[in-house]
Coordinates of C-alpha atoms in Angstrom, one line a residue:
R1 CA -3.8 18.6 -15.3
N2 CA -5.3 15.8 -17.4
W3 CA -4.9 12.2 -16.4
F4 CA -5.5 9.4 -18.7
F5 CA -5.8 5.8 -17.6
L6 CA -5.3 2.8 -19.8
T7 CA -8.5 0.8 -20.5
G8 CA -9.7 -1.4 -23.2
K9 CA -9.8 -5.0 -24.3
S10 CA -7.5 -7.3 -22.3
E11 CA -5.6 -8.5 -25.4
D12 CA -4.9 -4.9 -26.5
I13 CA -3.7 -3.9 -23.1
V14 CA -1.3 -6.9 -23.0
K15 CA 0.1 -5.9 -26.5
L16 CA 0.7 -2.4 -25.4
S17 CA 2.1 -3.4 -22.0
E18 CA 4.5 -5.9 -23.3
G19 CA 5.3 -4.4 -26.8
G20 CA 5.1 -0.7 -26.2
L21 CA 5.9 -0.2 -22.6
N22 CA 8.1 -3.3 -22.1
L23 CA 6.2 -4.3 -19.0
G24 CA 5.6 -7.9 -18.2
L25 CA 2.0 -8.9 -17.8
D26 CA 0.4 -12.3 -17.2
P27 CA -2.9 -12.3 -19.0
S28 CA -4.1 -15.3 -17.0
S29 CA -4.0 -13.2 -13.8
F30 CA -5.1 -9.9 -15.4
I31 CA -5.4 -7.6 -12.4
H32 CA -4.9 -3.9 -11.8
S33 CA -1.1 -3.2 -11.5
T34 CA 0.4 -1.0 -8.9
K35 CA 2.8 0.4 -11.5
V36 CA 2.4 3.9 -12.9
V37 CA 4.0 4.8 -16.2
L38 CA 4.5 8.5 -16.7
I39 CA 4.3 9.4 -20.4
D40 CA 4.8 13.0 -21.5
K41 CA 2.8 14.9 -24.2
E42 CA 5.3 13.8 -26.8
S43 CA 4.6 10.1 -26.0
Y44 CA 8.0 9.5 -24.3
I45 CA 8.1 7.3 -21.3
R46 CA 9.4 9.5 -18.5
G47 CA 9.4 6.9 -15.7
L48 CA 7.9 3.8 -14.2
F49 CA 6.9 4.0 -10.6
D50 CA 5.5 1.7 -7.9
S51 CA 2.3 3.3 -6.5
E52 CA 2.8 1.4 -3.2
D53 CA 6.2 2.9 -2.5
K54 CA 6.1 6.4 -0.9
K55 CA 9.6 7.3 -2.1
E56 CA 8.7 6.4 -5.7
L57 CA 5.5 8.4 -5.4
K58 CA 7.5 11.5 -4.3
T59 CA 9.8 11.0 -7.3
L60 CA 6.7 10.6 -9.5
N61 CA 5.3 13.9 -8.2
N62 CA 8.6 15.6 -8.8
S63 CA 8.8 14.2 -12.3
I64 CA 5.3 15.4 -13.1
N65 CA 6.1 18.9 -11.8
S66 CA 9.2 19.0 -14.0
L67 CA 7.2 18.4 -17.2

């Protein structure tokens, strides 16, 4: 499996986060989020998961396996 993590200029990440993924992001406190966005190979958002929640991680794993 290939994993891709979002990286780049802060202003570009804010634009994508808010405009493309509809996630709130405060650029004044730009820190690593605990949220994981699962996007399939067709660029569809398949889910948003909290990486600090064991139940959500299990759901994320199941979602990955179903792709």
